[in-house]
Short mmCIF file of C-alpha atoms in Angstrom, two decimals:
data_model
loop_
_atom_site.label_atom_id
_atom_site.label_comp_id
_atom_site.label_asym_id
_atom_site.label_seq_id
_atom_site.Cartn_x
_atom_site.Cartn_y
_atom_site.Cartn_z
CA ALA A 4 -4.49 -9.55 16.93
CA GLN A 5 -4.72 -5.78 15.98
CA SER A 6 -5.46 -4.46 12.47
CA VAL A 7 -5.77 -0.86 11.09
CA THR A 8 -8.21 0.57 8.66
CA GLN A 9 -7.31 3.97 7.39
CA LEU A 10 -10.86 4.78 5.34
CA ASP A 11 -9.36 7.69 2.90
CA SER A 12 -6.43 6.38 0.28
CA GLN A 13 -6.34 9.96 -1.43
CA VAL A 14 -7.90 13.63 0.66
CA PRO A 15 -7.38 16.29 -2.19
CA VAL A 16 -8.10 19.59 -0.04
CA PHE A 17 -7.59 23.42 -0.72
CA GLU A 18 -5.32 25.35 1.40
CA GLU A 19 -6.43 26.85 4.33
CA ALA A 20 -9.57 24.02 4.08
CA PRO A 21 -10.06 21.83 7.16
CA VAL A 22 -9.52 18.35 7.22
CA GLU A 23 -10.05 14.96 8.63
CA LEU A 24 -8.03 11.78 8.04
CA ARG A 25 -10.09 8.50 9.51
CA CYS A 26 -8.76 5.51 10.97
CA ASN A 27 -10.37 2.51 12.75
CA TYR A 28 -8.64 0.19 14.60
CA SER A 29 -9.62 -2.90 15.89
CA SER A 30 -7.79 -5.34 19.26
CA SER A 31 -9.21 -7.29 21.76
CA VAL A 32 -6.75 -5.41 24.47
CA SER A 33 -6.26 -1.79 25.23
CA VAL A 34 -3.88 -0.09 22.45
CA TYR A 35 -1.69 2.82 22.06
CA LEU A 36 -2.12 5.12 18.80
CA PHE A 37 0.12 6.84 16.66
CA TRP A 38 -0.16 9.03 13.76
CA TYR A 39 3.63 9.68 11.38
CA VAL A 40 3.75 11.28 8.67
CA GLN A 41 6.11 10.71 5.74
CA TYR A 42 7.37 13.66 3.35
CA PRO A 43 8.05 12.72 0.08
CA ASN A 44 11.49 10.45 -0.55
CA GLN A 45 12.12 10.83 3.18
CA GLY A 46 11.20 8.32 6.47
CA LEU A 47 8.57 8.74 8.50
CA GLN A 48 8.06 10.67 11.74
CA LEU A 49 5.64 10.77 14.61
CA LEU A 50 2.96 13.65 14.51
CA LEU A 51 0.81 12.18 17.67
CA LYS A 52 0.66 9.98 20.13
CA TYR A 53 -2.29 8.55 22.20
CA LEU A 54 -1.28 6.55 25.44
CA SER A 55 -3.89 7.42 27.96
CA GLY A 56 -5.50 9.97 29.23
CA SER A 57 -7.32 13.36 27.83
CA THR A 58 -9.12 11.60 24.63
CA LEU A 59 -8.61 14.86 23.06
CA VAL A 60 -4.34 14.70 21.57
CA LYS A 61 -2.45 17.62 19.93
CA GLY A 62 0.65 17.46 17.91
CA ILE A 63 3.15 19.16 15.81
CA ASN A 64 2.40 21.07 13.14
CA GLY A 65 -1.36 21.81 13.97
CA PHE A 66 -2.36 18.21 13.86
CA GLU A 67 -5.12 16.70 16.60
CA ALA A 68 -6.75 13.63 16.89
CA GLU A 69 -9.49 12.29 18.75
CA PHE A 70 -9.59 8.85 20.23
CA ASN A 71 -12.89 7.36 20.73
CA LYS A 72 -13.02 4.40 22.44
CA SER A 73 -16.80 3.13 21.55
CA GLN A 74 -16.21 3.85 17.77
CA THR A 75 -12.28 2.52 18.09
CA SER A 76 -11.40 5.31 15.93
CA PHE A 77 -8.76 8.28 16.27
CA HIS A 78 -9.28 10.47 13.50
CA LEU A 79 -6.75 13.24 12.39
CA ARG A 80 -7.56 16.98 12.17
CA LYS A 81 -6.71 20.59 10.86
CA PRO A 82 -7.85 23.33 11.06
CA SER A 83 -6.69 25.03 7.77
CA VAL A 84 -4.05 23.07 6.03
CA HIS A 85 -1.10 24.43 3.71
CA ILE A 86 0.63 23.17 0.84
CA SER A 87 3.62 21.88 3.18
CA ASP A 88 1.10 19.73 4.69
CA THR A 89 1.29 17.37 1.18
CA ALA A 90 2.43 14.36 2.25
CA GLU A 91 1.06 10.80 3.37
CA TYR A 92 -0.18 9.93 6.99
CA PHE A 93 0.22 6.75 8.56
CA CYS A 94 -2.40 5.78 11.64
CA ALA A 95 -0.95 2.64 13.86
CA VAL A 96 -1.47 0.81 16.98
CA SER A 97 0.58 -0.78 19.37
CA VAL A 98 -0.79 -3.46 21.62
CA TRP A 99 -0.58 -2.29 25.36
CA VAL A 100 0.00 -5.62 26.58
CA SER A 101 2.67 -7.33 24.86
CA SER A 102 6.31 -9.48 25.03
CA TYR A 103 6.19 -7.36 21.19
CA GLY A 104 4.65 -4.16 21.21
CA LYS A 105 4.87 -4.18 17.90
CA LEU A 106 3.32 -1.40 15.61
CA THR A 107 0.85 -1.82 12.92
CA PHE A 108 0.57 0.70 10.19
CA GLY A 109 -2.42 1.26 8.60
CA GLN A 110 -2.14 1.05 4.49
CA GLY A 111 -1.56 5.24 4.64
CA THR A 112 -3.99 7.95 3.25
CA ILE A 113 -2.37 10.36 1.02
CA LEU A 114 -3.05 14.47 1.51
CA THR A 115 -2.72 16.49 -1.05
CA VAL A 116 -3.32 20.39 -0.48
CA HIS A 117 -3.87 22.41 -4.09
CA PRO A 118 -3.18 25.79 -3.88
CA ASP B 1 22.04 13.75 17.61
CA ALA B 2 22.24 12.51 13.78
CA GLY B 3 18.70 10.68 13.82
CA VAL B 4 19.22 6.80 12.70
CA ILE B 5 21.07 6.37 9.23
CA GLN B 6 20.92 4.04 6.58
CA SER B 7 23.12 3.02 3.49
CA PRO B 8 22.88 3.28 1.13
CA ARG B 9 19.92 5.87 -0.04
CA HIS B 10 19.58 3.87 -3.36
CA GLU B 11 20.52 0.42 -4.49
CA VAL B 12 20.41 -0.60 -7.94
CA THR B 13 21.18 -4.94 -8.36
CA GLU B 14 20.51 -7.55 -11.11
CA MET B 15 18.13 -10.71 -9.93
CA GLY B 16 20.20 -12.88 -8.05
CA GLN B 17 23.21 -10.64 -6.25
CA GLU B 18 23.38 -10.46 -2.36
CA VAL B 19 22.30 -7.00 -1.33
CA THR B 20 23.26 -5.86 2.13
CA LEU B 21 20.98 -2.63 3.72
CA ARG B 22 22.77 -1.18 6.84
CA CYS B 23 21.25 0.89 9.79
CA LYS B 24 22.97 2.78 12.65
CA PRO B 25 20.26 3.28 15.21
CA ILE B 26 19.98 6.23 17.58
CA SER B 27 22.69 5.83 20.84
CA GLY B 28 20.71 4.25 23.87
CA HIS B 29 18.23 2.92 21.59
CA ASP B 30 17.12 -0.61 22.95
CA TYR B 31 14.80 -1.61 20.10
CA LEU B 32 15.86 -1.60 16.36
CA PHE B 33 13.43 -2.39 13.77
CA TRP B 34 13.58 -3.18 9.83
CA TYR B 35 10.19 -2.38 8.14
CA ARG B 36 9.17 -2.62 3.90
CA GLN B 37 7.39 -0.43 2.20
CA THR B 38 5.94 -1.13 -1.19
CA MET B 39 2.81 -0.05 -2.91
CA MET B 40 0.69 -3.18 -2.64
CA ARG B 41 1.43 -4.27 0.70
CA GLY B 42 2.21 -1.20 2.25
CA LEU B 43 4.58 -0.71 5.78
CA GLU B 44 5.09 -4.33 6.66
CA LEU B 45 7.12 -4.72 10.00
CA LEU B 46 10.17 -7.71 8.90
CA ILE B 47 12.02 -8.29 12.13
CA TYR B 48 12.71 -6.30 15.32
CA PHE B 49 15.53 -6.58 17.68
CA ASN B 50 15.64 -6.18 21.21
CA ASN B 51 19.60 -5.11 22.95
CA ASN B 52 20.82 -6.88 19.59
CA VAL B 53 18.30 -10.06 20.34
CA PRO B 54 16.28 -10.50 16.94
CA ILE B 55 12.80 -10.92 18.80
CA ASP B 56 10.39 -10.87 15.92
CA ASP B 57 11.66 -12.32 12.54
CA SER B 58 7.91 -13.70 12.05
CA GLY B 59 7.58 -10.72 9.03
CA MET B 60 10.60 -11.94 6.76
CA PRO B 61 9.22 -12.70 3.89
CA GLU B 62 11.44 -16.09 3.02
CA ASP B 63 14.64 -17.45 4.05
CA ARG B 64 16.18 -15.48 1.42
CA PHE B 65 16.41 -12.47 4.07
CA SER B 66 18.53 -12.49 6.90
CA ALA B 67 19.42 -9.77 9.87
CA LYS B 68 22.07 -9.57 12.22
CA MET B 69 23.05 -6.95 14.89
CA PRO B 70 26.00 -7.45 15.85
CA ASN B 71 26.45 -4.43 18.58
CA ALA B 72 24.13 -1.70 19.73
CA SER B 73 24.66 0.63 17.20
CA PHE B 74 24.93 -1.54 13.53
CA SER B 75 22.53 -3.92 12.17
CA THR B 76 22.15 -5.36 8.60
CA LEU B 77 19.25 -7.03 6.78
CA LYS B 78 20.65 -9.03 3.68
CA ILE B 79 18.88 -10.37 0.81
CA GLN B 80 20.76 -13.45 -1.52
CA PRO B 81 19.40 -13.99 -3.83
CA SER B 82 17.77 -11.02 -4.68
CA GLU B 83 14.75 -11.07 -7.06
CA PRO B 84 12.38 -8.58 -8.78
CA ARG B 85 9.78 -8.91 -6.09
CA ASP B 86 12.22 -7.60 -3.17
CA SER B 87 11.80 -4.15 -4.63
CA ALA B 88 10.35 -1.92 -2.08
CA VAL B 89 11.65 1.30 0.22
CA TYR B 90 13.59 -0.48 3.34
CA PHE B 91 13.13 1.39 6.57
CA CYS B 92 14.96 1.42 9.64
CA ALA B 93 13.95 2.77 12.80
CA SER B 94 14.98 2.46 16.68
CA SER B 95 13.00 3.62 20.00
CA LEU B 96 13.91 3.30 23.80
CA LEU B 97 11.55 0.86 24.19
CA ALA B 98 8.47 -0.86 22.50
CA GLY B 99 5.10 -0.67 22.94
CA GLN B 100 4.38 3.47 23.94
CA GLU B 101 7.41 5.06 22.89
CA THR B 102 8.02 6.40 20.13
CA GLN B 103 9.68 5.18 16.37
CA TYR B 104 12.61 6.73 14.98
CA PHE B 105 12.51 6.29 11.34
CA GLY B 106 15.95 6.36 8.98
CA PRO B 107 15.12 8.05 5.49
CA GLY B 108 14.83 4.56 3.80
CA THR B 109 16.90 2.09 1.14
CA ARG B 110 15.63 2.46 -1.83
CA LEU B 111 15.97 -1.00 -3.43
CA LEU B 112 15.31 -2.19 -7.27
CA VAL B 113 16.38 -5.45 -8.20
CA LEU B 114 16.29 -5.60 -11.69
#
């Protein structure tokens, strides 16, 4: 079975500073990787996903993530954050070959951007 | 498209009462998922459907929980009888396919059982 670990439960950062949210996964088979964002009192929405190909994936709102197979990591980065990026971020994996194809989510990282 | 629609958005009920949560997926999506989100356990998959058929309900916590999808545009999650520990935010999501496809989440139903 696959699992996801988000290494930081909370990340405070000042506006315009860079940020990295860390995600590690474990799986015995190849996976698809996702980052979702949840703004207060809203559902989750997709930021970006890695399916195959280039290990650097660009998403919405200036976020990007890098898939590192040897490190089994999929860290999310943004070079300069805005107040509006304050939200909870979830890393998720989906097993590549599975009759189920269901997502397994990490515990989430709350990003708080201070002025 | 209106996205995934859930109702009600908030529900407050007393222990022992029946609770029914509703979901309308995005038209054309073959997969529908029910999740529960709590502070303690995070985001958990309860059950998912493919073409209206339940595929994996291993996440359903107890027999008090049941889910149905009578047609491609409607699903319900029922809790009977409800207990305070069922208090959580329940999300419905849908996708075209499973695996590599993006799941689109509804706004959630915030349930409080007193």
